[in-house]
């Protein structure tokens, strides 16, 4: 565990404890007291003094990177160079170019790199996508918003890769691509207040389908996915997080990643998809300028 972020404590460390074939061996944090606290809480045997010391631990096969967005690229590169497989919190990088650099480093190191997009592993989401194969989709509407007002949070700091597009926009863009492929038209409106706070995006696809996306730090907690087909309308509430569901998408993601590491197989979520999603976020930014 390369860092002691909220998401690590809230979701990933419990998932690792429950996942078959996995052991959380060590943790490092810029805050040693925080690292010791999480180690005690989650039964982690080793606390390293810093990230570099953790990467030098020969007993570690893979690392999870939950650091602020701006640190995903440099520490993923260092982890890969140290011979570790990497599960990196979303977004994989700040832009498609950075993600491409990470993918090349993984290939050269012969190690597995995957973006931790947990909602893609939830059985209900997979079933929804499966049920829509072959359907004539006319419109996809995806929204993810919540209130963010803490100025000290990295999400509100431009230099750390903050902003709504990278934090929650990556989800709504990804689900539109998962259902409809790559868009050929992009329109976007953004409201900024230091960082980008709210996005409204319209996508057009070669099939004639459209998607409308909403991503915000200025709304009440709000998640929704609606798919309008020629013959039916399909809705999914809370499509992107599922804290209280019987099946934990984080655990399923960790197990799929670990299985791929052990078998030497491809990543369950291909890097090509992660790079394409960041390329779409790049296009959305450009459309709003």
XYZ file of C-alpha atoms in Angstrom:
289
model
C 0.000 0.000 0.000
C 1.835 3.065 -1.314
C 0.097 5.739 0.748
C -2.600 5.948 3.408
C -5.364 7.701 1.492
C -9.014 7.690 2.535
C -9.952 5.314 -0.277
C -7.312 2.826 0.886
C -8.739 2.707 4.404
C -12.395 2.876 3.348
C -12.425 0.408 0.484
C -9.219 -1.170 -0.766
C -7.648 -2.465 2.452
C -10.892 -4.214 3.514
C -11.158 -5.637 0.003
C -7.603 -6.955 0.172
C -8.274 -8.613 3.526
C -11.307 -10.383 2.064
C -9.795 -11.218 -1.332
C -8.659 -14.769 -2.004
C -4.967 -15.260 -2.678
C -3.937 -11.817 -1.461
C -2.002 -10.538 1.538
C -1.367 -6.907 2.401
C 2.231 -7.158 3.541
C 3.375 -3.545 3.966
C 2.328 0.091 3.980
C 4.183 3.402 3.710
C 2.883 6.927 4.151
C 4.168 10.488 4.379
C 2.497 10.400 7.806
C 4.148 7.560 9.791
C 1.516 7.715 12.540
C -1.229 7.287 9.960
C 0.609 4.332 8.422
C 0.968 2.653 11.839
C -2.708 3.262 12.578
C -3.833 1.607 9.330
C -1.355 -1.226 9.801
C -2.861 -1.997 13.212
C -6.434 -1.640 11.985
C -5.996 -3.853 8.931
C -3.455 -6.384 10.176
C -0.543 -5.201 8.012
C 2.746 -6.641 9.237
C 5.254 -4.069 7.954
C 5.361 -0.270 8.061
C 8.075 1.208 5.873
C 9.652 4.598 6.540
C 8.845 5.944 3.083
C 7.633 4.963 -0.389
C 11.132 4.202 -1.675
C 11.775 1.783 1.199
C 8.536 -0.030 0.429
C 9.477 -0.382 -3.229
C 12.796 -1.845 -2.120
C 11.092 -4.636 -0.149
C 11.879 -7.843 -2.078
C 8.872 -9.682 -0.617
C 6.345 -7.359 -2.270
C 4.935 -8.514 -5.618
C 2.546 -5.645 -6.361
C 1.624 -2.217 -5.065
C -1.592 -0.239 -4.962
C -1.158 3.500 -5.592
C -3.882 5.675 -3.994
C -1.831 8.893 -4.026
C -3.061 12.293 -5.306
C -3.588 12.309 -9.066
C -0.394 14.226 -9.866
C 1.702 11.514 -8.174
C 0.243 8.529 -10.027
C 2.684 8.755 -12.926
C 5.987 9.251 -11.067
C 5.366 6.631 -8.396
C 3.933 4.117 -10.839
C 7.071 4.509 -12.953
C 9.242 3.990 -9.879
C 7.241 0.947 -8.806
C 7.500 -0.634 -12.248
C 11.239 0.079 -12.352
C 11.498 -1.695 -8.969
C 9.911 -4.790 -10.497
C 6.465 -4.405 -8.923
C 3.104 -4.922 -10.572
C 0.890 -1.856 -10.084
C -2.803 -1.334 -9.417
C -3.186 2.447 -9.688
C -6.172 4.400 -8.434
C -8.186 6.219 -11.090
C -7.479 8.349 -13.025
C -4.412 6.482 -14.231
C -2.699 9.775 -15.122
C -3.501 13.439 -15.667
C -3.786 12.981 -19.433
C -3.489 10.414 -22.184
C 0.194 11.180 -22.821
C 1.058 10.379 -19.217
C -0.953 7.161 -19.339
C 0.842 6.162 -22.522
C 4.200 6.690 -20.807
C 3.078 4.448 -17.943
C 1.883 1.752 -20.343
C 5.233 1.746 -22.150
C 7.089 1.473 -18.836
C 4.938 -1.512 -17.831
C 5.636 -3.219 -21.141
C 9.382 -2.632 -20.840
C 9.418 -3.854 -17.230
C 7.331 -6.929 -18.030
C 4.933 -6.056 -15.226
C 1.163 -5.715 -15.042
C -0.315 -2.225 -14.729
C -4.039 -1.636 -14.304
C -6.224 1.332 -13.448
C -8.447 0.736 -10.408
C -11.849 1.461 -11.961
C -13.822 -0.641 -9.508
C -17.354 -0.095 -10.865
C -16.453 -2.079 -13.980
C -16.192 -5.192 -11.827
C -19.597 -4.932 -10.160
C -21.827 -7.819 -11.308
C -24.901 -5.582 -11.718
C -22.988 -3.184 -13.991
C -21.544 -6.006 -16.049
C -24.995 -7.531 -16.387
C -26.436 -4.202 -17.545
C -23.756 -3.844 -20.230
C -24.235 -7.481 -21.279
C -28.009 -7.005 -21.546
C -27.526 -4.044 -23.874
C -25.286 -5.800 -26.387
C -26.984 -5.595 -29.747
C -29.499 -3.022 -28.514
C -30.106 0.123 -30.547
C -28.960 2.681 -27.980
C -30.191 6.195 -28.716
C -28.978 8.090 -25.653
C -26.891 7.575 -22.515
C -27.218 9.955 -19.575
C -24.613 9.610 -16.807
C -24.199 11.813 -13.736
C -21.856 11.778 -10.753
C -21.748 14.681 -8.325
C -21.131 15.377 -4.668
C -20.337 18.454 -2.541
C -16.633 19.226 -2.133
C -15.774 22.313 -0.116
C -12.577 21.365 1.756
C -9.822 23.594 0.335
C -7.076 21.387 1.809
C -8.325 18.298 -0.050
C -6.146 17.411 -3.054
C -9.285 17.395 -5.221
C -9.427 21.178 -4.763
C -5.762 21.786 -5.595
C -4.846 22.308 -9.222
C -1.186 21.397 -8.720
C -2.193 17.972 -7.370
C -4.427 17.148 -10.313
C -7.654 18.221 -8.659
C -10.959 19.052 -10.292
C -14.243 17.314 -10.992
C -13.356 16.043 -14.457
C -10.518 13.790 -13.301
C -12.240 12.775 -10.062
C -15.792 11.930 -11.146
C -15.843 12.868 -14.836
C -13.644 9.865 -15.537
C -16.538 7.589 -14.484
C -19.259 9.163 -16.607
C -16.986 9.370 -19.646
C -15.920 5.759 -19.196
C -19.440 4.341 -18.972
C -20.460 6.235 -22.125
C -17.487 4.747 -23.974
C -18.180 1.277 -22.554
C -21.696 1.375 -23.962
C -21.200 3.337 -27.191
C -17.526 3.245 -28.180
C -15.486 6.328 -29.031
C -17.328 9.577 -29.798
C -16.695 11.625 -32.934
C -18.151 14.882 -31.536
C -17.527 16.575 -28.182
C -19.132 19.696 -26.710
C -18.513 20.882 -23.149
C -19.310 23.655 -20.685
C -17.364 24.024 -17.443
C -17.663 26.149 -14.322
C -14.378 26.807 -12.523
C -13.581 28.040 -9.052
C -9.862 27.435 -8.671
C -10.307 23.970 -10.121
C -12.994 22.760 -12.510
C -16.095 22.322 -10.361
C -18.930 21.335 -12.695
C -19.041 19.909 -16.210
C -21.881 19.438 -18.674
C -20.756 17.443 -21.700
C -22.511 16.311 -24.878
C -21.030 13.508 -26.962
C -22.007 12.330 -30.433
C -21.141 8.875 -31.769
C -20.730 7.495 -35.288
C -23.823 5.322 -34.752
C -25.962 8.438 -34.302
C -26.288 7.851 -30.558
C -25.681 10.663 -28.093
C -24.551 10.909 -24.479
C -24.983 13.658 -21.922
C -22.588 13.715 -18.975
C -22.688 15.614 -15.673
C -19.755 15.722 -13.262
C -19.697 18.064 -10.293
C -18.243 19.034 -6.930
C -21.192 21.405 -6.399
C -24.208 19.112 -6.183
C -25.714 16.909 -3.507
C -24.532 13.308 -3.664
C -25.906 12.210 -7.007
C -25.239 9.213 -9.228
C -27.372 8.045 -12.113
C -27.160 6.093 -15.338
C -30.022 6.039 -17.849
C -29.822 4.266 -21.198
C -32.527 5.015 -23.770
C -32.846 2.304 -26.397
C -35.190 1.991 -29.338
C -37.287 -0.546 -27.418
C -36.712 0.179 -23.717
C -35.259 2.486 -21.090
C -32.810 1.054 -18.566
C -31.863 2.850 -15.338
C -29.229 2.104 -12.731
C -29.012 3.971 -9.439
C -25.648 4.417 -7.700
C -23.817 2.994 -10.726
C -20.333 4.059 -9.668
C -20.049 3.333 -5.939
C -21.573 0.498 -3.974
C -20.458 0.731 -0.353
C -23.245 -1.397 1.108
C -23.877 -3.925 -1.660
C -23.581 -7.656 -0.875
C -20.880 -7.958 -3.557
C -17.856 -5.686 -3.161
C -16.564 -4.427 -6.527
C -13.216 -3.542 -4.916
C -12.718 -7.137 -3.802
C -13.705 -8.453 -7.235
C -11.294 -5.991 -8.880
C -8.403 -6.966 -6.583
C -9.015 -10.670 -7.180
C -9.155 -10.203 -10.952
C -5.920 -8.203 -10.876
C -4.173 -10.779 -8.662
C -5.336 -13.652 -10.878
C -3.859 -11.883 -13.909
C -0.554 -11.321 -12.084
C -0.313 -14.991 -11.098
C -1.296 -16.327 -14.524
C 0.739 -13.856 -16.526
C -2.404 -12.965 -18.432
C -3.564 -9.557 -19.662
C -5.024 -6.941 -17.335
C -8.771 -7.442 -16.758
C -9.183 -3.750 -17.628
C -6.863 -3.143 -20.602
C -4.565 -0.130 -20.526
C -5.831 0.762 -23.994
C -9.228 1.532 -22.468
C -7.705 3.690 -19.716
C -5.645 5.637 -22.242
C -8.686 6.110 -24.486
C -10.725 7.403 -21.564
C -8.057 9.969 -20.694
C -7.899 10.943 -24.374
C -11.631 11.678 -24.188
C -11.110 13.771 -21.029
C -8.408 15.663 -22.949
C -10.918 16.337 -25.726
C -13.523 17.482 -23.209
C -11.066 19.974 -21.694
C -10.178 21.264 -25.145
C -13.856 21.612 -26.107
C -14.490 23.856 -23.099
C -11.600 26.241 -23.812
